[in-house]
Structures are given as C-alpha cells and as structure tokens.
Tab-separated table of N, CA and C in Angstrom:
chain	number	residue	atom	x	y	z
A	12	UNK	N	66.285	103.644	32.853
A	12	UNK	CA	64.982	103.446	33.450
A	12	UNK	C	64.985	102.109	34.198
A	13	UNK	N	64.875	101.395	35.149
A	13	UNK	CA	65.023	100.340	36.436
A	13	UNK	C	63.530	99.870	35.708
A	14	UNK	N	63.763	98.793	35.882
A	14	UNK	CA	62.532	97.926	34.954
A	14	UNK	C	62.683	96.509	35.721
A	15	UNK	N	61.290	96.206	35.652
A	15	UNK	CA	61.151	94.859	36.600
A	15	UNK	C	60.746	94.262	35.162
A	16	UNK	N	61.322	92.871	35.209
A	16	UNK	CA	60.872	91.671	34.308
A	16	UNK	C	60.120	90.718	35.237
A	17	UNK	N	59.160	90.011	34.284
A	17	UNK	CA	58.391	89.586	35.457
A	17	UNK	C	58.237	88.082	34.145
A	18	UNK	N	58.578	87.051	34.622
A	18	UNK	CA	58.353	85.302	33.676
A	18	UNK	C	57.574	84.722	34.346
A	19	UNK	N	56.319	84.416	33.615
A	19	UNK	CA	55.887	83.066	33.898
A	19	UNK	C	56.539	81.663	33.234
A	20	UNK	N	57.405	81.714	32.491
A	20	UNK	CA	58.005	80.575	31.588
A	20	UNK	C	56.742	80.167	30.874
A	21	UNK	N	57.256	78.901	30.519
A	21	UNK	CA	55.568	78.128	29.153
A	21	UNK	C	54.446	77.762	29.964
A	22	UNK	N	54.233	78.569	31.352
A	22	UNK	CA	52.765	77.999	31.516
A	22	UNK	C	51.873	78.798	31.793
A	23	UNK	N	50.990	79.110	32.323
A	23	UNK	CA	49.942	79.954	32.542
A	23	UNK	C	49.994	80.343	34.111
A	24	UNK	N	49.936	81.398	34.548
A	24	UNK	CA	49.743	82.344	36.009
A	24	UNK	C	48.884	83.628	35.500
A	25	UNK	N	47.747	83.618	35.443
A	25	UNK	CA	47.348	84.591	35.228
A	25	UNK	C	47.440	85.938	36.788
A	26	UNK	N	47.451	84.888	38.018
A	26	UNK	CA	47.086	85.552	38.799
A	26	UNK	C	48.249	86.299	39.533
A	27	UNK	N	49.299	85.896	38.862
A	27	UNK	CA	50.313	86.740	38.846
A	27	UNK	C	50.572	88.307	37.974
A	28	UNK	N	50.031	87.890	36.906
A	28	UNK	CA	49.871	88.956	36.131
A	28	UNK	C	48.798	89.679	36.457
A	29	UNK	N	48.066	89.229	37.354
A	29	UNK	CA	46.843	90.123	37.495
A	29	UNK	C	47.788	90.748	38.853
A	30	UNK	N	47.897	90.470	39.774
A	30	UNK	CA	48.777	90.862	40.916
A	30	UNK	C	49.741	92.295	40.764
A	31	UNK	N	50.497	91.537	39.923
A	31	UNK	CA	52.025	92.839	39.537
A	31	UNK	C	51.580	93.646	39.066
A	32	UNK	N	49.964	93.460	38.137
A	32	UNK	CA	49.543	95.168	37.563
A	32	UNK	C	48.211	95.612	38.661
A	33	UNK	N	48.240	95.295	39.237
A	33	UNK	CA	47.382	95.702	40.081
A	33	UNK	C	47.662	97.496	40.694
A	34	UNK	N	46.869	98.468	40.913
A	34	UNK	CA	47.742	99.474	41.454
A	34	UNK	C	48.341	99.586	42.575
A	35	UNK	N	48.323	98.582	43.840
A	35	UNK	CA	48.987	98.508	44.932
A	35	UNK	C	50.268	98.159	44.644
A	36	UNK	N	50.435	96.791	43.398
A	36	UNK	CA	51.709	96.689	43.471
A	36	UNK	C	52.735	97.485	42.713
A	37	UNK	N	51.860	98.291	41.649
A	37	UNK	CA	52.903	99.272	40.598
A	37	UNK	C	53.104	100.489	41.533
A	38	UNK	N	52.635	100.730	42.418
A	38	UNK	CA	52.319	101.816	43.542
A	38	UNK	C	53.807	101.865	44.328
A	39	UNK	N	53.999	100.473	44.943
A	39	UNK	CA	55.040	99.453	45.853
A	39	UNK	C	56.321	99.837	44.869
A	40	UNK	N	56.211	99.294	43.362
A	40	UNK	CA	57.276	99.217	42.721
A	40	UNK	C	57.861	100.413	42.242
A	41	UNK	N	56.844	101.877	41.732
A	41	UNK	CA	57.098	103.615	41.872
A	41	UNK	C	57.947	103.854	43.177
A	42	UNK	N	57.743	103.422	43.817
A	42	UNK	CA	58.038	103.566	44.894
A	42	UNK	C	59.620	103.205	45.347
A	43	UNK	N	60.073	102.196	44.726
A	43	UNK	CA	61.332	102.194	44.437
A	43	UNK	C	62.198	102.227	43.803
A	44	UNK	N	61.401	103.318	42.814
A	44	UNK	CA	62.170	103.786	41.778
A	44	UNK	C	61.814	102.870	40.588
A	45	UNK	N	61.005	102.010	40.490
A	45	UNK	CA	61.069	100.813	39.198
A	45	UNK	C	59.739	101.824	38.303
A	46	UNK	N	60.409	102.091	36.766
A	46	UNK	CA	59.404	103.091	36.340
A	46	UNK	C	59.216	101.961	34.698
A	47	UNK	N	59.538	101.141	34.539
A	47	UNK	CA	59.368	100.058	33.203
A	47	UNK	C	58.613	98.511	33.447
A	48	UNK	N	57.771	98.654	33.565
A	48	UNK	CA	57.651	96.400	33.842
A	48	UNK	C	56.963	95.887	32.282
A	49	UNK	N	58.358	94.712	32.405
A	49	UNK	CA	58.156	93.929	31.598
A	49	UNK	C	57.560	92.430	31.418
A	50	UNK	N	56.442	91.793	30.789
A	50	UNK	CA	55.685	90.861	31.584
A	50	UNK	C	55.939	89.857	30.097
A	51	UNK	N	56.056	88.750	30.585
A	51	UNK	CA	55.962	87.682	29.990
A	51	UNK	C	54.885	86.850	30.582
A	52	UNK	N	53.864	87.034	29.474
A	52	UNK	CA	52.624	86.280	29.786
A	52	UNK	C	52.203	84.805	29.857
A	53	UNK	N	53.706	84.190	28.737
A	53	UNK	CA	52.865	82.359	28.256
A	53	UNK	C	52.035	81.806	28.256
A	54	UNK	N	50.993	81.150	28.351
A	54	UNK	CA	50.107	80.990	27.883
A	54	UNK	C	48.606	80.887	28.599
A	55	UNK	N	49.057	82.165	29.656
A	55	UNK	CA	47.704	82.793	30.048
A	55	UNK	C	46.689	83.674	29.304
A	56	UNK	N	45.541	83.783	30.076
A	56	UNK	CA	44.429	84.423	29.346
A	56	UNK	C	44.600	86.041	29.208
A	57	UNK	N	45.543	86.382	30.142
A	57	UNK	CA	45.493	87.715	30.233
A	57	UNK	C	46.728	88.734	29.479
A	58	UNK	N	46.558	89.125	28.470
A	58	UNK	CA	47.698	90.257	27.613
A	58	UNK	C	47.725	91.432	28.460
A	59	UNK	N	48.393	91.946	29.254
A	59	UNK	CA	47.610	93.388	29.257
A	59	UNK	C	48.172	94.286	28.390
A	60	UNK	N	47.143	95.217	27.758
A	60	UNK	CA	47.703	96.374	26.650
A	60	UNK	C	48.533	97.166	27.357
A	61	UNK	N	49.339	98.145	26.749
A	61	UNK	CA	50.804	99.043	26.785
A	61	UNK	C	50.098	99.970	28.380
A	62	UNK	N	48.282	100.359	28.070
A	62	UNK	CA	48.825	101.647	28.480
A	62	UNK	C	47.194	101.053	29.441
A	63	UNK	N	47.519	100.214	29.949
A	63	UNK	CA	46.448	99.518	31.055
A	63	UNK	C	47.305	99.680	32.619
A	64	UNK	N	48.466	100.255	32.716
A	64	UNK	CA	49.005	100.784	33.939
A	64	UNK	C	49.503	101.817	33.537
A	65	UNK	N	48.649	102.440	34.296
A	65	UNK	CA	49.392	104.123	34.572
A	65	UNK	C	50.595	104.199	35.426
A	66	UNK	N	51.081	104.843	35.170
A	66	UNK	CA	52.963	105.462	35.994
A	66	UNK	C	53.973	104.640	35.782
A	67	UNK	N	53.501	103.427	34.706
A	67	UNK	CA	54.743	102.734	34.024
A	67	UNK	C	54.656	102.355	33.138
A	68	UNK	N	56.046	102.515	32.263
A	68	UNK	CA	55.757	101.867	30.921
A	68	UNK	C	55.697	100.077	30.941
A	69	UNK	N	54.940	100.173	30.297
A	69	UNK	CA	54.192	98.507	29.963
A	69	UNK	C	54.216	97.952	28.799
A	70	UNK	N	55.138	96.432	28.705
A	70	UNK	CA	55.030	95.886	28.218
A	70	UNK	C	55.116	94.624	28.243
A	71	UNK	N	54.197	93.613	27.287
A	71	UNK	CA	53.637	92.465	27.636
A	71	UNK	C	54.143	91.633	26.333
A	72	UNK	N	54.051	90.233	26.503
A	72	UNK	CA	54.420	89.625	25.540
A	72	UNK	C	54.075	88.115	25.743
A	73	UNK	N	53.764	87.567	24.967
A	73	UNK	CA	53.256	85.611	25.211
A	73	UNK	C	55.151	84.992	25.725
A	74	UNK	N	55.564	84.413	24.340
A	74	UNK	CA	57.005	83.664	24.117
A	74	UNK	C	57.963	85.065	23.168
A	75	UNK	N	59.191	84.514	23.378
A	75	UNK	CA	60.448	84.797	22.566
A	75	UNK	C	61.425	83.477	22.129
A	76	UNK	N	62.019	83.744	21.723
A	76	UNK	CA	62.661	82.786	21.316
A	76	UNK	C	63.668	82.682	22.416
A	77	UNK	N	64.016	84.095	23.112
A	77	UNK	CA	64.758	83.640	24.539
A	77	UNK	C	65.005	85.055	24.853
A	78	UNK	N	64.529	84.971	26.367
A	78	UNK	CA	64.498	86.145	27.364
A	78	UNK	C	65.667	86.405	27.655
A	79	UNK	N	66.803	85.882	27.369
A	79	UNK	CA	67.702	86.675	27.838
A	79	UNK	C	68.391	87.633	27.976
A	80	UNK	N	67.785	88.249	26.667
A	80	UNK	CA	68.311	90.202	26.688
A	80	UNK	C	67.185	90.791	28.080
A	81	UNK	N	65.599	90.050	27.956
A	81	UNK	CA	65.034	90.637	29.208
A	81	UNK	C	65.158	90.887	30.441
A	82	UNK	N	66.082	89.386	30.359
A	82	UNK	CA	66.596	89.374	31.889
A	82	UNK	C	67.989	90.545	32.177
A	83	UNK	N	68.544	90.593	31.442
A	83	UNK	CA	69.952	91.115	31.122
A	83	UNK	C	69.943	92.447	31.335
A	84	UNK	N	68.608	93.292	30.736
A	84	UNK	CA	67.926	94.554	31.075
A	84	UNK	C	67.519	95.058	32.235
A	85	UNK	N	67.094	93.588	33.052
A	85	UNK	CA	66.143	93.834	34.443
A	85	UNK	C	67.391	94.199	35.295
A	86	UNK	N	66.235	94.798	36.430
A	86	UNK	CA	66.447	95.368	37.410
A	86	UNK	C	66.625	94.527	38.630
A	87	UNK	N	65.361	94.062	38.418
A	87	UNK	CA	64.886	92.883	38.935
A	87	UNK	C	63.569	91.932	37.923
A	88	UNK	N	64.262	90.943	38.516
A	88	UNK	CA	63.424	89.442	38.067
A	88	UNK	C	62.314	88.929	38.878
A	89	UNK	N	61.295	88.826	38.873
A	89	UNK	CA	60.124	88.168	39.049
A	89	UNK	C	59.707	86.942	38.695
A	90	UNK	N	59.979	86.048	39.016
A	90	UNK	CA	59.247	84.734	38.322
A	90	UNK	C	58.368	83.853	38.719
A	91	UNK	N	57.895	83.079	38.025
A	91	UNK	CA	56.985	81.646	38.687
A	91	UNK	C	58.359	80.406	39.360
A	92	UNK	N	57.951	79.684	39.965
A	92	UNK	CA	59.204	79.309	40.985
A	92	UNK	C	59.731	78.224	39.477
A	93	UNK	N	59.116	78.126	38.341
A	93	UNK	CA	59.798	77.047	37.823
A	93	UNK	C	61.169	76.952	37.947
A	94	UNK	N	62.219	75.585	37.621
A	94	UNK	CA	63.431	75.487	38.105
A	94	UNK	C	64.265	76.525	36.750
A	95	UNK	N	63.614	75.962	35.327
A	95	UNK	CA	64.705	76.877	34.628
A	95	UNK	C	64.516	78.352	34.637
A	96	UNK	N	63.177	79.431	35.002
A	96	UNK	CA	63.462	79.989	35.209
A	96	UNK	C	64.467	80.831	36.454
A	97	UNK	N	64.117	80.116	37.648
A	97	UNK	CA	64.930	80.960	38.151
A	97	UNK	C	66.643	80.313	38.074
A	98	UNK	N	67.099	79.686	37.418
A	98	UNK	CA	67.811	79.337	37.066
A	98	UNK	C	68.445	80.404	36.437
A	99	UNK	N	67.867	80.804	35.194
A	99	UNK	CA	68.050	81.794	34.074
A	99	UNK	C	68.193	82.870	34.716
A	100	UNK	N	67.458	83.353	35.569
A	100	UNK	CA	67.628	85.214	36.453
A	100	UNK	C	68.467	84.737	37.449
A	101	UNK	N	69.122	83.268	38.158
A	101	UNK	CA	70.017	83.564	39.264
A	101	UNK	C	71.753	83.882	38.081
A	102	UNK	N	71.853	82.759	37.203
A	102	UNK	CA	72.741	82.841	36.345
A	102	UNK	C	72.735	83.779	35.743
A	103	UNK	N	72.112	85.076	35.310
A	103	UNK	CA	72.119	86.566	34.776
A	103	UNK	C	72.598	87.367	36.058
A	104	UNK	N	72.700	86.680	37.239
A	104	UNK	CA	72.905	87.706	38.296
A	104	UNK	C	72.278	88.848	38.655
A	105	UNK	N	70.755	88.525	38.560
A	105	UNK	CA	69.936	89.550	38.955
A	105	UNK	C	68.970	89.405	40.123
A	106	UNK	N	68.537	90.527	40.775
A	106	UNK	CA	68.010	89.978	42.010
A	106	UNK	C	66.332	89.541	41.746
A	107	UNK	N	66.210	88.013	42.281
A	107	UNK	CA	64.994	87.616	41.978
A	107	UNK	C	64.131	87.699	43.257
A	108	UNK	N	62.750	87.595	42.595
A	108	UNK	CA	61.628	87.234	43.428
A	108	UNK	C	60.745	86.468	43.194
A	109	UNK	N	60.668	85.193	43.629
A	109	UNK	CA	60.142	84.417	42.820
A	109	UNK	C	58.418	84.148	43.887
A	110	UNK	N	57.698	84.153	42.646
A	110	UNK	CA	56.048	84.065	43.572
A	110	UNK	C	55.601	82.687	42.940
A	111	UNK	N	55.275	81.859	44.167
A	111	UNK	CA	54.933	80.429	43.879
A	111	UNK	C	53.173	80.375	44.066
A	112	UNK	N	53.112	79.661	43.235
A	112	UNK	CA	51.678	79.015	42.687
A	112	UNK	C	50.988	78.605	43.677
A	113	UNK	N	50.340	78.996	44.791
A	113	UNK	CA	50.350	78.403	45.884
A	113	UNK	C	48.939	77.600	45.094
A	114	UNK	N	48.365	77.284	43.707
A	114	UNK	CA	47.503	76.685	43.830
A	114	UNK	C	47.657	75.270	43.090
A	115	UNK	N	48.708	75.377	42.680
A	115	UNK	CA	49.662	73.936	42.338
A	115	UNK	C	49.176	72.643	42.987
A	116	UNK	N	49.182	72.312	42.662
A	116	UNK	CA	49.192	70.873	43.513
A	116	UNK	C	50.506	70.081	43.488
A	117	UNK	N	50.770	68.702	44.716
A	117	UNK	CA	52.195	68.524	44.495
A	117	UNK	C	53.250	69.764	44.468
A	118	UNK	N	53.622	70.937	44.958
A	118	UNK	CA	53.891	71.762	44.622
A	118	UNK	C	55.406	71.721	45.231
A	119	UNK	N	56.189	71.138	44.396
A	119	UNK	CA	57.630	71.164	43.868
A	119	UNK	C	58.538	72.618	43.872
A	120	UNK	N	57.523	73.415	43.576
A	120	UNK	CA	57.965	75.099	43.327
A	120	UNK	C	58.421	75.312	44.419
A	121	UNK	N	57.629	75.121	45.702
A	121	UNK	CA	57.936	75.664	47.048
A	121	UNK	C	59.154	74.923	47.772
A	122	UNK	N	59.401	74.068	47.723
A	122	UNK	CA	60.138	73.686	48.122
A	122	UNK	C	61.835	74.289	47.164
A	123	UNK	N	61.894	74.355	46.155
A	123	UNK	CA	62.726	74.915	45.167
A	123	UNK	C	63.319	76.333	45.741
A	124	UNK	N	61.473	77.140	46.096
A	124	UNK	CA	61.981	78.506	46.407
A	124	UNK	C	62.654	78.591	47.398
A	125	UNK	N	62.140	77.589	48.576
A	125	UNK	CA	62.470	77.456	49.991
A	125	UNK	C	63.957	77.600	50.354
A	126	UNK	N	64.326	76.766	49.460
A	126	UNK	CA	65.705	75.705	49.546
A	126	UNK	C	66.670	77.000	49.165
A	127	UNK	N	66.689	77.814	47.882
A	127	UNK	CA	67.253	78.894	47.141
A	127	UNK	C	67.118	79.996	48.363
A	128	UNK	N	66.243	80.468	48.753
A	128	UNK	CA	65.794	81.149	49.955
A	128	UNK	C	66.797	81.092	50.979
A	129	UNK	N	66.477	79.755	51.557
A	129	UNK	CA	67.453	79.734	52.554
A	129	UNK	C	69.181	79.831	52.628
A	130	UNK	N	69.208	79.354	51.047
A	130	UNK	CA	70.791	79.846	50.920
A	130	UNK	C	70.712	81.148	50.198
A	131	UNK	N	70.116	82.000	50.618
A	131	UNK	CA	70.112	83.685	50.426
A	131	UNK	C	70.137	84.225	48.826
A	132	UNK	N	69.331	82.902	47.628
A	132	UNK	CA	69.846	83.806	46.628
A	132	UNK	C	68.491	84.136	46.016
A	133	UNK	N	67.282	84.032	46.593
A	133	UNK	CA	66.526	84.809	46.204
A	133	UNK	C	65.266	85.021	47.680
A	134	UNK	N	64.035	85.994	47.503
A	134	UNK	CA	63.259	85.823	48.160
A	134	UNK	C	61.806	85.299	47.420
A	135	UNK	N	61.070	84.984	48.070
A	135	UNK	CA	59.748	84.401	47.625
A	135	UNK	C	58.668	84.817	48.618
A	136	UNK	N	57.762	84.978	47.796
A	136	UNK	CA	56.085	84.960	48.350
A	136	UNK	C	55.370	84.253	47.782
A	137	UNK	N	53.745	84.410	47.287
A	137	UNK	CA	52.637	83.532	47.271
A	137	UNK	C	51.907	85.106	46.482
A	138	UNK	N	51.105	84.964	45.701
A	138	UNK	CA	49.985	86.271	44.808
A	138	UNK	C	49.866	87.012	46.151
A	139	UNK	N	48.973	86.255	47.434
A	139	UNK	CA	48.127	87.102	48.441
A	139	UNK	C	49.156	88.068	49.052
A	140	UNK	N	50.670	88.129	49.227
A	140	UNK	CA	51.771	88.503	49.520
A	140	UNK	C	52.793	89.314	48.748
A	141	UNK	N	52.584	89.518	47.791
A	141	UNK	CA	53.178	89.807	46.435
A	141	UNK	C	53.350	90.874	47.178
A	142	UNK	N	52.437	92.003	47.136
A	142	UNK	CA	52.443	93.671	47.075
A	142	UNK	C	53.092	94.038	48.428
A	143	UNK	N	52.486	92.894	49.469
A	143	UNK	CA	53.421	93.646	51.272
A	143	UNK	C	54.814	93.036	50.909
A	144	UNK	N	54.997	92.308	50.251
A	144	UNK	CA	56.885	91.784	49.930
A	144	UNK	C	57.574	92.745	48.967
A	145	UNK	N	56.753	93.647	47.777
A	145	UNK	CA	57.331	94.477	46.905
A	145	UNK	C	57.668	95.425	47.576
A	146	UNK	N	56.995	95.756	48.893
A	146	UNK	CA	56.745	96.879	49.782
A	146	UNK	C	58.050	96.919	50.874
A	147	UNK	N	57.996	95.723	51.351
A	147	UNK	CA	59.073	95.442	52.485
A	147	UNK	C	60.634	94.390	51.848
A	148	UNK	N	60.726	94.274	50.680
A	148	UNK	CA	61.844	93.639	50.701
A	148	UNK	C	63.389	94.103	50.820
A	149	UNK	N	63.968	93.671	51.264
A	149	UNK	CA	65.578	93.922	51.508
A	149	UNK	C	66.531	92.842	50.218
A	150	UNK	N	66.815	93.671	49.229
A	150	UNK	CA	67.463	92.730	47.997
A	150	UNK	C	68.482	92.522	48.451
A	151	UNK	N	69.551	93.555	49.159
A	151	UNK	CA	70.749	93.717	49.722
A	151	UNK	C	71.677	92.301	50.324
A	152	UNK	N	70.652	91.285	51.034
A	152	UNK	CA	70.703	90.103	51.719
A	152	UNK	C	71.014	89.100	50.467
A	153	UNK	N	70.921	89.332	49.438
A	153	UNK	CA	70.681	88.420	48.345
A	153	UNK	C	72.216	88.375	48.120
A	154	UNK	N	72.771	86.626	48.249
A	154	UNK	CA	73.898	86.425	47.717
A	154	UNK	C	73.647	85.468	46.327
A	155	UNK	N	75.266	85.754	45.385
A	155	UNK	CA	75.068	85.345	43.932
A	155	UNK	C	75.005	84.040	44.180
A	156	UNK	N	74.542	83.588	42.499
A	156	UNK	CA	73.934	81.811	43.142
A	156	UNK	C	75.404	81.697	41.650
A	157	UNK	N	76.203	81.085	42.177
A	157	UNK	CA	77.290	81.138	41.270
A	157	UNK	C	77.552	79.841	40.786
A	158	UNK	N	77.362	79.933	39.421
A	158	UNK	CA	77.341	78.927	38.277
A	158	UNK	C	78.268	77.400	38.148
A	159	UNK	N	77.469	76.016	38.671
A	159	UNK	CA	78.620	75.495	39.308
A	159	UNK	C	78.150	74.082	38.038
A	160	UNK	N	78.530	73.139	38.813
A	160	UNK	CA	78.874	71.619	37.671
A	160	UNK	C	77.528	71.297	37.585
A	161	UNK	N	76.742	70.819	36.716
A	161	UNK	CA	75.461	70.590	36.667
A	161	UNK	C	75.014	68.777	37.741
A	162	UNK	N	76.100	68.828	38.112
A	162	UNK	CA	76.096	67.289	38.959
A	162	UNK	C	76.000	68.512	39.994
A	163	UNK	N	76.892	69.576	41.149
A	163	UNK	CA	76.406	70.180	41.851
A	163	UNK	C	75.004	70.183	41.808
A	164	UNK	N	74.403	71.081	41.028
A	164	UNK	CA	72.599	71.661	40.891
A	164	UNK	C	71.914	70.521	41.027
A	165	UNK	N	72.096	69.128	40.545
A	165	UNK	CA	71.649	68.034	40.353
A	165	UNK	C	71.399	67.661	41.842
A	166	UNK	N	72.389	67.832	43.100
A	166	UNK	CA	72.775	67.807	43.954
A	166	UNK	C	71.846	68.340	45.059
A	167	UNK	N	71.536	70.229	44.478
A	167	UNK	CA	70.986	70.863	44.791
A	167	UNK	C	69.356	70.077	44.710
A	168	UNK	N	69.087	70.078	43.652
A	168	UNK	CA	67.471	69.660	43.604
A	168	UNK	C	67.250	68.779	44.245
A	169	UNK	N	67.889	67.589	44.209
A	169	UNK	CA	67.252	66.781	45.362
A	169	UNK	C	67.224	67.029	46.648
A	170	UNK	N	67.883	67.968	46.996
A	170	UNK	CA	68.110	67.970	48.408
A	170	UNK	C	66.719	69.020	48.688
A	171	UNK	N	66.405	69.912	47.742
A	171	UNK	CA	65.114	71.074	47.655
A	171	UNK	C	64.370	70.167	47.563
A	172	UNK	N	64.354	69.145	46.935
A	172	UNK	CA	63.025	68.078	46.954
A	172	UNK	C	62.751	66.944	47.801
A	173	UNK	N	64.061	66.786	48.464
A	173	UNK	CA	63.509	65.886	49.550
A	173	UNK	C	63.900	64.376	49.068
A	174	UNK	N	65.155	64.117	47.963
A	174	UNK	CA	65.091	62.855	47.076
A	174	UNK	C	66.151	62.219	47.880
A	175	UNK	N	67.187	63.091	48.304
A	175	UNK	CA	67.681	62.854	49.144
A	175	UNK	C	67.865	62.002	49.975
C-alpha cells in the first residue's frame, strides 16, 4: 500500500495537518496511487481520528520514540522544513516534500528548503500551495542527498543561511 508520512517534528503545524487531510489534497494524493497517510502530529491541537478521511487509511500520532520505521515505510515524506527532519527523510532516501511555515517569523526553514531545492534533493511549497504541488509534482528530478562528513552539512547550513 504507497503511504505518505507526513512530520511535523516537536512542534506544532496544525495547518499542515489541516491541509494534507483536507479532501482536495487526499483527492491529489488517490490520485497517485498513495492509498495510507501517516501523520505525525507533535504538539498541535489537532489529532485527527482513523476514519475522519475517507479513501485512506489514517493514521495519526503525537511523538515516538523514533520515526524511523515511518520513514522507512514511506512512500513519500512530507515535512515541516525543520533541519533534522528533513535530514532524517533525505538520509532514509525517500522522496521529500517539505511545506514551510510561511508564518514563522525569522524564517530559517525557507531558506534550508531553498538551498536543498536547488541542489535537487527535495521540493517545497507553503499550506496555500500544498494541494496544486501534490497535484503537479515531478519526484523523478529528485537527486539522493548522500550522507557526507558532518563538517560538509555544517558547510551546507551556512551557506542555506547566509553565515557564510
């Protein structure tokens, strides 16, 4: 069964979770065959119950002690732009999509996604964008983000951040 995992990591996006179950976007995701989503909620307001989306199986969850069988399962990865998550779904080698907080402030995320983006290993949107990107994306373009010296990545972030 092709199952989307979807992380917020330890913070709260509700409006992500409100987004991905929305029926336009489970509509988008039937649509390409994705018939399982798996949601990691952390410590938003919103749980949604098993059977609050129709045409997929649903399941929701706060924390684990570690997602990595979730990710390991997915199909595809969904995340909030934090750095260790997409860290965690580029190093599982799965194709991500990461949707940034556009209500962040200081927003560090975007620039993160930007940077990853432009060297082809994931794509990104914003909530208002979510469902026309589930709709129109090309994963195919996505090259592996391959596991290098943590002085590399170190390397990497500043240059996504501008420390440079």
């Amino acid at each position: 069964m092709k199952t989307v995992f979807v992380t917020v990591g330890t913070t709260s996006f509700d409006e992500l979770i409100e987004r991905i179950t929305s029926p336009e976007a489970v509509q988008a995701l039937k649509a390409r065959g994705y018939e399982r989503l798996v949601l990691q909620v952390g410590r938003g307001s919103l749980l949604p119950a098993a059977d609050s989306c129709p045409h997929v199986t649903l399941e929701a969850f706060r924390f684990k002690d570690s997602i990595a069988d979730d990710m390991k399962q997915a199909d595809l990865v969904i995340s909030h732009a934090g750095a260790g998550s997409c860290l965690e779904a580029l190093g599982a080698g799965k194709p991500l999509l990461v949707v940034v907080n556009d209500k962040l402030m200081n927003n560090h995320q975007l620039e993160l996604a930007k940077q990853l983006h432009m060297d082809s290993h994931l794509l990104y949107c914003t909530c208002s964008t979510l469902t026309e990107t589930l709709t129109t994306m090309d994963l195919s373009v996505l090259q592996p983000f391959l596991p290098g010296q943590p002085k590399n990545f170190a390397n990497f972030l500043d240059k996504a951040l501008g420390v440079q």
